[in-house]
Coordinates of C-alpha atoms and ligand atoms in Angstrom, one line a residue:
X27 CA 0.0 0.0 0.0
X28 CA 1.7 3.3 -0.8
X29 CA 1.8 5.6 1.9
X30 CA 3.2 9.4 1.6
X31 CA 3.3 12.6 3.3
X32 CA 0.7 15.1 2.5
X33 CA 1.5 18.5 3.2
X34 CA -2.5 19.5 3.7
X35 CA -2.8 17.0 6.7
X36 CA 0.9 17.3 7.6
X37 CA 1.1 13.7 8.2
X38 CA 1.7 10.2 6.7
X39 CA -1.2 9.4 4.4
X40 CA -2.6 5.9 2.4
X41 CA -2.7 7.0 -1.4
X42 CA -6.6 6.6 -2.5
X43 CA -6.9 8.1 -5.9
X44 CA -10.4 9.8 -6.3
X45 CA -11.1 7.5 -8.9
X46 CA -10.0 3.4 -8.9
X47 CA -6.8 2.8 -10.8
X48 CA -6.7 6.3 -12.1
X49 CA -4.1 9.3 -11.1
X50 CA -4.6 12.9 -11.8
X51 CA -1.8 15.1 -11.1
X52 CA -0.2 18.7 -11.5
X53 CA 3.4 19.4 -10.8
X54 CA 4.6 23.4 -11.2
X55 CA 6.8 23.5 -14.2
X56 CA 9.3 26.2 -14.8
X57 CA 9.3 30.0 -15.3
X58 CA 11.0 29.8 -18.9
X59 CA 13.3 33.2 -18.4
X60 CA 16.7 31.0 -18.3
X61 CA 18.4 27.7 -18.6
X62 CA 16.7 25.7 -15.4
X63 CA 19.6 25.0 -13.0
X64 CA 19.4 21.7 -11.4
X65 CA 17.7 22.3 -8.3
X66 CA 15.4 22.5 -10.4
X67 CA 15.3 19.3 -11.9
X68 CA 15.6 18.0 -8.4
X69 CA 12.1 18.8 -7.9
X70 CA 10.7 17.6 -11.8
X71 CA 13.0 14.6 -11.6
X72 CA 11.0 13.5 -8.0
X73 CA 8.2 14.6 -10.7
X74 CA 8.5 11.7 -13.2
X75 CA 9.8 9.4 -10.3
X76 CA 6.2 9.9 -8.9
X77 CA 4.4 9.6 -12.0
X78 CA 6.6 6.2 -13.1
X79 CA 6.2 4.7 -9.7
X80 CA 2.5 5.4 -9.7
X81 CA 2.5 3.7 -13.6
X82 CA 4.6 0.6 -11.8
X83 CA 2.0 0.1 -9.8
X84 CA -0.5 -0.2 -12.4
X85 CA -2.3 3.7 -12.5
X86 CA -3.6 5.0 -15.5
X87 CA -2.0 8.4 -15.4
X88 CA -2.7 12.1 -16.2
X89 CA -0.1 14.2 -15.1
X90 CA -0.1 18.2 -16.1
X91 CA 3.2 20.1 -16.1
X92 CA 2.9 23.7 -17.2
X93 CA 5.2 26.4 -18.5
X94 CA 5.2 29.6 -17.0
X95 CA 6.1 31.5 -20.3
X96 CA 4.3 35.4 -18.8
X97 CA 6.0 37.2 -15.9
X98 CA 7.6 39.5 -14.3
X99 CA 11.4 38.6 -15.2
X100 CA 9.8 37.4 -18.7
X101 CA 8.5 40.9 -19.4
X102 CA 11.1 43.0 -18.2
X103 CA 14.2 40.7 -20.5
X104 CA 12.0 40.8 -23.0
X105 CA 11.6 44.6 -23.4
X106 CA 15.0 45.1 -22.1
X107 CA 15.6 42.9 -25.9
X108 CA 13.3 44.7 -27.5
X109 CA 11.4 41.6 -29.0
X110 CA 8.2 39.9 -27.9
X111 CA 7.6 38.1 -24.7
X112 CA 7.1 34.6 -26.9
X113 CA 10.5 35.5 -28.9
X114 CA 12.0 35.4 -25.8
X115 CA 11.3 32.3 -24.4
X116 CA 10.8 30.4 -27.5
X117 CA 15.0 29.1 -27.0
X118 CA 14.7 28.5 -23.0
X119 CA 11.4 26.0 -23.7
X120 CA 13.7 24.5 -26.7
X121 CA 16.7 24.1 -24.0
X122 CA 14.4 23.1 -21.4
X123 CA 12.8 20.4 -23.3
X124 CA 16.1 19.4 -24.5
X125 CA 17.4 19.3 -20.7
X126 CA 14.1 17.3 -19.7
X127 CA 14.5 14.9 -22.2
X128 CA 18.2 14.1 -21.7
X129 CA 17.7 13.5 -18.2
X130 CA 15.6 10.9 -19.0
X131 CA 12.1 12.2 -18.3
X132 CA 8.7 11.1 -19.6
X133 CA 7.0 13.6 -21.3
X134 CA 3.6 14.8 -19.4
X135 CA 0.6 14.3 -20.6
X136 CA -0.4 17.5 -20.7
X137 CA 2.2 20.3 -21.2
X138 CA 0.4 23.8 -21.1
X139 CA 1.6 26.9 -21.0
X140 CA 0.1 30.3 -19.3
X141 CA 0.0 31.9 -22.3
X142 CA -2.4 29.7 -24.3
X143 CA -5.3 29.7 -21.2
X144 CA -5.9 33.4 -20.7
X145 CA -9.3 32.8 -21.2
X146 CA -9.7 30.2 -18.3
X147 CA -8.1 32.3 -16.2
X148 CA -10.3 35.1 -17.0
X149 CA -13.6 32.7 -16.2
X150 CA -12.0 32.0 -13.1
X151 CA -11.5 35.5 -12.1
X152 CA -14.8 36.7 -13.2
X153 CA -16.3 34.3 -11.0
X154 CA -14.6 35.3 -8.2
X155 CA -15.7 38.7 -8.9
X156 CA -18.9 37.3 -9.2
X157 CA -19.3 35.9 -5.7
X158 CA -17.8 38.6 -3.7
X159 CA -14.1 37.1 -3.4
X160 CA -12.2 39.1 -5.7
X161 CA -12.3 42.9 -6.1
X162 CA -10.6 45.4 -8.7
X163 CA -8.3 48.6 -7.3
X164 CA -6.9 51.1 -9.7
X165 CA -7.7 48.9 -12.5
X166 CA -6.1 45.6 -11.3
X167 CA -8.0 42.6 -9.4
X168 CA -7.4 41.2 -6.3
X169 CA -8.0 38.5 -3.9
X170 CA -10.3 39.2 -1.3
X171 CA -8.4 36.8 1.7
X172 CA -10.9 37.3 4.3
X173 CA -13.7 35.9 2.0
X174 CA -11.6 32.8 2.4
X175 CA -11.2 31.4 5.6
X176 CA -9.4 28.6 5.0
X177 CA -6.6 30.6 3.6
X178 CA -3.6 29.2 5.1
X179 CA -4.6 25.7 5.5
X180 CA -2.1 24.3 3.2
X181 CA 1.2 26.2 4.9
X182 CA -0.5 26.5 8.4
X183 CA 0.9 30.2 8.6
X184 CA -0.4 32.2 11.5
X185 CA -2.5 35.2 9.3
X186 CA -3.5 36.8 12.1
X187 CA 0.0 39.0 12.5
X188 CA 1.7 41.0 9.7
X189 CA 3.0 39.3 7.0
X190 CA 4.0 41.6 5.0
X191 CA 7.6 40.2 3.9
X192 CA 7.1 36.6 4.2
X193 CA 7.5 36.0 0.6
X194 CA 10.0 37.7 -2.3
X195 CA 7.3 37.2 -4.4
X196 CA 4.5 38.9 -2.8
X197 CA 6.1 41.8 -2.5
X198 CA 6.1 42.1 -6.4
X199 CA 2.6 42.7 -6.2
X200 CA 2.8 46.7 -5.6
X201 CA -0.4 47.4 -6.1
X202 CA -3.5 49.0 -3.7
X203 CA -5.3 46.9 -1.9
X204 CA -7.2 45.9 0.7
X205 CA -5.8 43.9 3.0
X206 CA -1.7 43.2 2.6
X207 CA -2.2 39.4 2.2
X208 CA -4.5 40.3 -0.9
X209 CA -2.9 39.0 -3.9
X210 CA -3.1 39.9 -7.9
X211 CA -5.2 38.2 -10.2
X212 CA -5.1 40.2 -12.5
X213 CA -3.0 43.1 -13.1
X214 CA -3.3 46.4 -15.0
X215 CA -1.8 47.2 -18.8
X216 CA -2.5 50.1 -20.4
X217 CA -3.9 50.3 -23.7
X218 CA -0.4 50.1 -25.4
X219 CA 1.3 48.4 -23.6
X220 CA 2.2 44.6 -24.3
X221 CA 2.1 41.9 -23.3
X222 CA -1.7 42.7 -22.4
X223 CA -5.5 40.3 -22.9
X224 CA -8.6 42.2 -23.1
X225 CA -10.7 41.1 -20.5
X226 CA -14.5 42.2 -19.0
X227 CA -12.9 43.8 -16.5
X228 CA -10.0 45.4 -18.5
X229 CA -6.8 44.6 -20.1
X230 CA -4.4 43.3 -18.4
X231 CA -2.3 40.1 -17.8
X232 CA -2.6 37.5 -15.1
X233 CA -0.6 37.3 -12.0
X234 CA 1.1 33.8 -11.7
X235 CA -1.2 31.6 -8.9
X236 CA -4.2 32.0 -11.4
X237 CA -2.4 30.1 -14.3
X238 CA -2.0 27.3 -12.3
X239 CA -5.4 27.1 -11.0
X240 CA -7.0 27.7 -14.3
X241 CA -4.3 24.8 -16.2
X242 CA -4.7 22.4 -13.8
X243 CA -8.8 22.5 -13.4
X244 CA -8.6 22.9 -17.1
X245 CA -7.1 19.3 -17.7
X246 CA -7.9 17.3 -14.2
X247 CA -11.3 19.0 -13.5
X248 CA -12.3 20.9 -10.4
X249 CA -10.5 18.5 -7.9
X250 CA -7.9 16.0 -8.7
X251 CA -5.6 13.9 -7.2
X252 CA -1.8 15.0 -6.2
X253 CA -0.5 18.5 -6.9
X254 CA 3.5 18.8 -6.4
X255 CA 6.2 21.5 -7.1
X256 CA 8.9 22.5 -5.0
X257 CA 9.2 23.5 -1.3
X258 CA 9.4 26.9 -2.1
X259 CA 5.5 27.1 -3.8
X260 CA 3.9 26.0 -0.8
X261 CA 3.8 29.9 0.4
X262 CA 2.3 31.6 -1.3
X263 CA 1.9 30.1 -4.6
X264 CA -0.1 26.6 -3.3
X265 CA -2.3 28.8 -0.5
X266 CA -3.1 30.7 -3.4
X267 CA -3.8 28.5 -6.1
X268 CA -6.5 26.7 -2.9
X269 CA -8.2 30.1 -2.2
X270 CA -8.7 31.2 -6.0
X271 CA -9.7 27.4 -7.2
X272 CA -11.8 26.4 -3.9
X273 CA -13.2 30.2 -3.9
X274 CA -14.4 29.4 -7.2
X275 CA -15.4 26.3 -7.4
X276 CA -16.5 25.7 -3.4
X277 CA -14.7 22.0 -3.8
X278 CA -11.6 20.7 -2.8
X279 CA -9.2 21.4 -5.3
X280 CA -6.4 18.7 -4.5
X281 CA -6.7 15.3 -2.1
X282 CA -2.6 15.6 -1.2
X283 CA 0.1 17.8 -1.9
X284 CA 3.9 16.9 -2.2
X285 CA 6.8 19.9 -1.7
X286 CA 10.1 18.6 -2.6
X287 CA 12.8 20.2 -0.4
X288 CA 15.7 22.1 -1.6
X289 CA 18.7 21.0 -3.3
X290 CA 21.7 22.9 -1.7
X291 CA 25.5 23.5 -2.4
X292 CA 27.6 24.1 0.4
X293 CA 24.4 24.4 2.5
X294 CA 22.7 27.0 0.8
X295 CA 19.9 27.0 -1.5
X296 CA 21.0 27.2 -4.9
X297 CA 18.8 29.5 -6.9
X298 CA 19.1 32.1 -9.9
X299 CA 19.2 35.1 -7.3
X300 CA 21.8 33.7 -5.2
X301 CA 24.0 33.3 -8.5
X302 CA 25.2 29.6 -6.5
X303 CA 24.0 27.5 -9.1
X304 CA 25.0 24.9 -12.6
X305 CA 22.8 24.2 -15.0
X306 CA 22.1 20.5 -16.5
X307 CA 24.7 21.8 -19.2
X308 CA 27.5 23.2 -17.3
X309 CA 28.0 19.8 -15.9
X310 CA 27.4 17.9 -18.8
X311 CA 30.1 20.5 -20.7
X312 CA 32.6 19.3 -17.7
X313 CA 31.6 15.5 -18.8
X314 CA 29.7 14.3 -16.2
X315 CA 26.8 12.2 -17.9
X316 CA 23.1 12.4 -17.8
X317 CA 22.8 9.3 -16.4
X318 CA 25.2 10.3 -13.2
X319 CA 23.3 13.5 -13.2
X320 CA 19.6 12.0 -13.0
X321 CA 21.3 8.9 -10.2
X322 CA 22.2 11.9 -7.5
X323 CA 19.0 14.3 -8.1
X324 CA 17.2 10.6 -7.4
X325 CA 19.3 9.2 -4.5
X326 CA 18.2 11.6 -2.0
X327 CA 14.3 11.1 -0.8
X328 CA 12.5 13.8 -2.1
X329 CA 11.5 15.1 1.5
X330 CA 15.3 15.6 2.5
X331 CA 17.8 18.7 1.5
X332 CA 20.1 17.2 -1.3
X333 CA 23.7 18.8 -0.5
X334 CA 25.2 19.0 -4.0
X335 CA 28.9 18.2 -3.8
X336 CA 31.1 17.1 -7.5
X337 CA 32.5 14.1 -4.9
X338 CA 28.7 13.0 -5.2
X339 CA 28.5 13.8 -8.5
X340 CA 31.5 11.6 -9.0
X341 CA 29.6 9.1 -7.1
X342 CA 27.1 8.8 -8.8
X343 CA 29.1 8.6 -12.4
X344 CA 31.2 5.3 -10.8
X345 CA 28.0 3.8 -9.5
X346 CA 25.8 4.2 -12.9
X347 CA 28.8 2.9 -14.8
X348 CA 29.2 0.0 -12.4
X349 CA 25.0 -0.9 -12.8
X350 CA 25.4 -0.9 -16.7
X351 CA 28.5 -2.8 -16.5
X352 CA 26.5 -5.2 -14.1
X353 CA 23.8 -5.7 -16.6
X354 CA 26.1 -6.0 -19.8
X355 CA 28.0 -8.8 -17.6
X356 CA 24.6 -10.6 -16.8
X357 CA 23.5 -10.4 -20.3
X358 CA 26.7 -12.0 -21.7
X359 CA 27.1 -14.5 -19.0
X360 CA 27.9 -18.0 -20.5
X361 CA 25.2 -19.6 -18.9
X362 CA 24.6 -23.5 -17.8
X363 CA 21.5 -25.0 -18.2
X364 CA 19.3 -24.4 -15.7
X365 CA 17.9 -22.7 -12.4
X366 CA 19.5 -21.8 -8.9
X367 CA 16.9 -21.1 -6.5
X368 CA 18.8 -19.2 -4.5
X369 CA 18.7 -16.4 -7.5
X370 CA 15.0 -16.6 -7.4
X371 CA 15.0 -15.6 -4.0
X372 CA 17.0 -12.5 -3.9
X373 CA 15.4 -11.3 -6.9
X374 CA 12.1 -11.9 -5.2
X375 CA 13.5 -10.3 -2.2
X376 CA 15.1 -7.1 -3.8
X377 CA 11.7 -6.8 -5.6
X378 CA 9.7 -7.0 -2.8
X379 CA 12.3 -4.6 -0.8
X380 CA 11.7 -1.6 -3.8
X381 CA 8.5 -1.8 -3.9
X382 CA 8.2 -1.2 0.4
X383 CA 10.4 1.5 0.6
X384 CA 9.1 3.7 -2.5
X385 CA 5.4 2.9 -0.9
X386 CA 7.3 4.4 2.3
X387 CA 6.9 7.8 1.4
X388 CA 9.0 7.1 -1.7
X389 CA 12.2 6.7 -0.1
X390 CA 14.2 6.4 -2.9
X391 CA 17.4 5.8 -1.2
X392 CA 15.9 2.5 0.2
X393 CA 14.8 1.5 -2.9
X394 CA 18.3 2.0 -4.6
X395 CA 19.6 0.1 -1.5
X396 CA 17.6 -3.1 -2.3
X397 CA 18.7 -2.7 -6.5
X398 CA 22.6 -2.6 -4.9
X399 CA 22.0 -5.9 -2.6
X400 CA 20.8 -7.7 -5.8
X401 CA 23.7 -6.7 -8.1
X402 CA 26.0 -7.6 -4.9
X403 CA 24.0 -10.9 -4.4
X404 CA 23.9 -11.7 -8.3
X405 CA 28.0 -11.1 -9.1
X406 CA 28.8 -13.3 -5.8
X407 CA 26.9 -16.4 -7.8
X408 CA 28.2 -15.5 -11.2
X409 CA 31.8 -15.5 -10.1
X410 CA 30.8 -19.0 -8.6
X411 CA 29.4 -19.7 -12.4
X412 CA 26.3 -19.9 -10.7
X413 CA 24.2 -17.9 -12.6
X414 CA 22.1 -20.4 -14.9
X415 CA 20.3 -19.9 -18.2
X416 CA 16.7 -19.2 -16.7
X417 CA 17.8 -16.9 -13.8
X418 CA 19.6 -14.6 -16.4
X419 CA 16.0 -13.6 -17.7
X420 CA 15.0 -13.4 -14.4
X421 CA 17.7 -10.7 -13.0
X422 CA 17.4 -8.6 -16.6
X423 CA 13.7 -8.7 -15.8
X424 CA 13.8 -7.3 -12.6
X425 CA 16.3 -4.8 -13.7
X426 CA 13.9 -4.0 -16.6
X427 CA 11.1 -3.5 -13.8
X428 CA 13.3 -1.4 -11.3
X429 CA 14.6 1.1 -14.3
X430 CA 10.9 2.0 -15.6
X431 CA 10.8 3.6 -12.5
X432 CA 14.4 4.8 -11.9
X433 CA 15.7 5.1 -15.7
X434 CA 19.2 4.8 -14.2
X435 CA 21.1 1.8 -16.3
X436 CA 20.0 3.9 -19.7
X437 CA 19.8 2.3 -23.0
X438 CA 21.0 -1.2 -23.4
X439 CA 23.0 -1.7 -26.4
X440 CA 21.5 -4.2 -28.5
X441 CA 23.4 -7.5 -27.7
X442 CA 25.4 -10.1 -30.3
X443 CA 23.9 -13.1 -30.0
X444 CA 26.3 -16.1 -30.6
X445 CA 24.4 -17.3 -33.5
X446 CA 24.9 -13.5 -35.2
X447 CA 28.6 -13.6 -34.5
X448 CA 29.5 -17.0 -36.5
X449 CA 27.1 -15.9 -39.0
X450 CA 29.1 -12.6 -39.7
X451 CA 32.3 -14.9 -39.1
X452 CA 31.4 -16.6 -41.9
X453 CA 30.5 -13.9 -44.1
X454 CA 33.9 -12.7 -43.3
X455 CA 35.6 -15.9 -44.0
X456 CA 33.4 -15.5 -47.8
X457 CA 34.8 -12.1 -47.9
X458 CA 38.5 -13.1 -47.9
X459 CA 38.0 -16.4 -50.2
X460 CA 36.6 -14.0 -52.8
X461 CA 39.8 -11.2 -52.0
X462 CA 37.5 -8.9 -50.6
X463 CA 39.5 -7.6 -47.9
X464 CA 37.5 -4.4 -47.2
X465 CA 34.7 -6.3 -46.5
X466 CA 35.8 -8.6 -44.2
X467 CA 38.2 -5.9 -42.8
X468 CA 34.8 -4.1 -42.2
X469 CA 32.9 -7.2 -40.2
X470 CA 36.6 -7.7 -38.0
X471 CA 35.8 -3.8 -37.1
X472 CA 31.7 -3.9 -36.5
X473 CA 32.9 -7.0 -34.0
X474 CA 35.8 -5.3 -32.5
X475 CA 32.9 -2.6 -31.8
X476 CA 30.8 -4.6 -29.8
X477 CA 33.8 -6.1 -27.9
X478 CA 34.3 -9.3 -30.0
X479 CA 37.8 -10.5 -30.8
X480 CA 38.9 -12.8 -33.8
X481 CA 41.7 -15.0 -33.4
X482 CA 42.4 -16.9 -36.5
X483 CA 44.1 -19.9 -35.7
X484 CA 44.9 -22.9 -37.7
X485 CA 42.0 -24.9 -37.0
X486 CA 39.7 -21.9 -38.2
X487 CA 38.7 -18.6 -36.4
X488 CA 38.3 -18.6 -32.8
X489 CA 36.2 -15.6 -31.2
X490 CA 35.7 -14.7 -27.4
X491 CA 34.2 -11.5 -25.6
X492 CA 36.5 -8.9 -24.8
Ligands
AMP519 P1 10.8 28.3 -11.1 O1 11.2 28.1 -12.5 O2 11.5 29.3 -10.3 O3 9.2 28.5 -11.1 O4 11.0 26.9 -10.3 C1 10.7 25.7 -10.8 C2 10.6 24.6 -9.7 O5 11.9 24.4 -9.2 C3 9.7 25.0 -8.5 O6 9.0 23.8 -8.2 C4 10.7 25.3 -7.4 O7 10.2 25.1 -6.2 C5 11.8 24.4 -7.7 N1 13.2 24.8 -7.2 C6 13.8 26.0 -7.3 N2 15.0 26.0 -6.7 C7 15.1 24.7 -6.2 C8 16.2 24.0 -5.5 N3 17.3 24.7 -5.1 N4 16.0 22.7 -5.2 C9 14.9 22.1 -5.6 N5 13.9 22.6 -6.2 C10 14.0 24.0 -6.5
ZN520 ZN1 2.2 26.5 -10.1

């Protein structure tokens, strides 16, 4: 039964998805002003480890990741360019794509971006308007917070002092109004000005909680099942994405909520502002691999601080070599006919081992643990050339079934089968009886590629694995 920890209730929870066999989910995607760095990716890695654990355990899934392609930093470089807010980000959602794909992440279901749903944040707005819980000052519109009395629910901040200065964010909102928790919906452009959207209650452009609200009720309806971003959102962007969606809907807008805490480097946050930050591409331009890269955002549970260190880094580039080398080995294990039971067990055992700890709260690190124990177990009983025929399908199985979830051993290069070799031994044999010696130089290189060697001796050619 998979258990996790649901920021709303602030406590270990069974996972019930509103509807049998089915997940809907939301995870914040980025602000596309920049390259993402990889604290970042920390938090959309533990992203598509949730949604591929959920998928191992048999879920149908719908999982929504937006771009944030409108705000403040988007408008200001964008002017400061002179070109067009979409000009601007059109290279940093290539890159980012590029980045989330490398790292070997499924592709959402839904990928929306703020841009393209004006209009359903403008329903949402207007119905907020409509029932008393939003209200416009010098042309922008606000949240009303005291129509909400939940408000604070989610972080379980005290309201009833000053906050003023809790958040960076809020304080961007410079407007009139109200109350100083109030926050912009929707904020005035003049007639001019760009980027603006004609609305019923004037132009303008969205502040950033609404496009959340309105992309994720767009795809997942008015309550779904798991929304998930980093640490970070849970003030005030989550609070306010409840108010504005329960507000307007009156229903609960998500069963549990995940915050993924911060990766760190020397103990501080690393973020743009700080300027104590690498992108996915300044490591990979120092040759660190993707795979290496993906193993240490992973290894941590996504609940702890990740302390980024290039020791780790390095780490994590010996240990991913060391599980592809571990596959490659068990794939092209001369194998006796056969089963040892004893293989059966610890494969049964290191499945049974994942599967607890990732339904603990997704501890990740235990799960890794039991993948380790099996390589460990599974080398001690080939060395003793006790690793048979039928347990080889067994252990690439279970490796298979470990890495839809982890994607750590990457792509498996296609294996020679025995029967392939000879046959290309013989065509190279052919070659050299009818003197063509570029062919049959060709077939002793496309071997020598995948690690076979050719002896020819006078009995014929001989060939082993390298
Ligand atoms: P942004 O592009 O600033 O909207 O951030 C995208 C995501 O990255 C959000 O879910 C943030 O909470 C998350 N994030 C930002 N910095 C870090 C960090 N150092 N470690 C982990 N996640 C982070
Ligand atoms: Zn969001």
């Amino acid at each position: 039964m998979l258990r996790f920890f649901n920021t709303l209730s602030r406590s270990v929870e069974e996972f019930h998805p509103l509807e049998a066999g089915k997940v809907r989910m939301y995870i914040c995607g980025p602000t596309v002003w920049n390259f993402a760095h990889i604290g970042n990716f920390r938090t959309f890695v533990f992203g598509d480890i949730l949604r591929r654990y959920l998928k191992y355990k048999g879920y149908a899934i719908t999982h929504v990741f937006n771009l944030t392609d409108v705000d403040d930093r988007i408008i200001n470089e964008a002017a400061r360019k002179g070109i067009t807010i979409d000009e601007f980000t059109a290279p940093y959602i290539q890159y980012f794509w590029e980045d989330f794909d490398a790292l070997g992440m499924e592709r959402p279901e839904v990928t929306p971006r703020a841009t393209h749903h004006i209009p359903e944040m403008i329903e949402i707005i207007q119905k907020l308007i409509d029932n008393g819980k939003a209200y416009e000052s010098e042309g922008s519109i606000y949240y009303r917070i005291t129509s909400f009395p939940e408000y604070g629910k989610l972080s379980k901040i005290n309201f009833s002092g000053n906050i003023a200065g809790g958040s960076e964010r809020i304080d961007t909102d410079k407007y009139e109004k109200e109350d100083a928790r109030d926050f912009a919906l929707w904020k005035l452009v003049g007639e001019n000005e760009e980027p603006g959207w004609d609305a019923p209650f004037g132009r303008g452009r969205p502040g950033w909680h609404i496009e959340c609200s309105a992309m994720s009720m767009k795809y997942l309806g008015e309550t779904f099942d798991i929304h998930a971003g980093g640490q970070d959102l849970q003030f005030p962007h989550h609070e306010n994405e409840i108010a504005q969606s329960e507000g307007a809907t009156g229903k609960l807008f998500a069963k549990y909520w995940i915050h993924s805490e911060f990766l760190k480097i020397d103990d501080v946050t690393m973020s743009k502002s700080k300027g104590n930050f690498f992108t996915f591409r300044d490591l990979r331009e120092q040759g660190y691999s993707a795979l290496a890269i993906r193993y240490l955002l992973l290894s941590v549970p996504t609940r702890k601080q990740l302390n980024f260190t290039f020791e780790g880094l390095q780490a994590a580039e010996s240990t991913v070599e060391r599980l592809r080398n571990f596959r490659q080995a068990v794939s092209e294990a001369r194998c006796g006919p056969g089963t040892n039971p004893f293989i059966d067990s610890s494969v049964a055992r290191a499945g049974a081992d994942f599967e607890a700890a990732m339904d603990d709260d997704f501890n990740t690190a235990a799960a890794l643990a039991a993948i380790h124990n099996l390589v460990r177990e599974i080398n001690t009983h080939m060395a003793d050339e006790m690793l048979l025929e039928r347990d080889r399908a067994l252990v690439l199985n279970a490796i298979k079934k470990f890495d839809s979830v982890f994607g750590i051993f990457g792509e498996q290069e296609p294996q020679l089968l025995d029967a392939d070799i000879e046959a290309m031994i013989e065509e190279r044999q052919q070659a050299r009886r009818s003197r063509n010696f570029a062919r049959s130089d060709e077939i002793r290189d496309q071997l020598a590629e995948k690690g076979i060697v050719l002896e020819d001796t006078k009995d014929g050619v001989r060939w082993r694995r390298g």
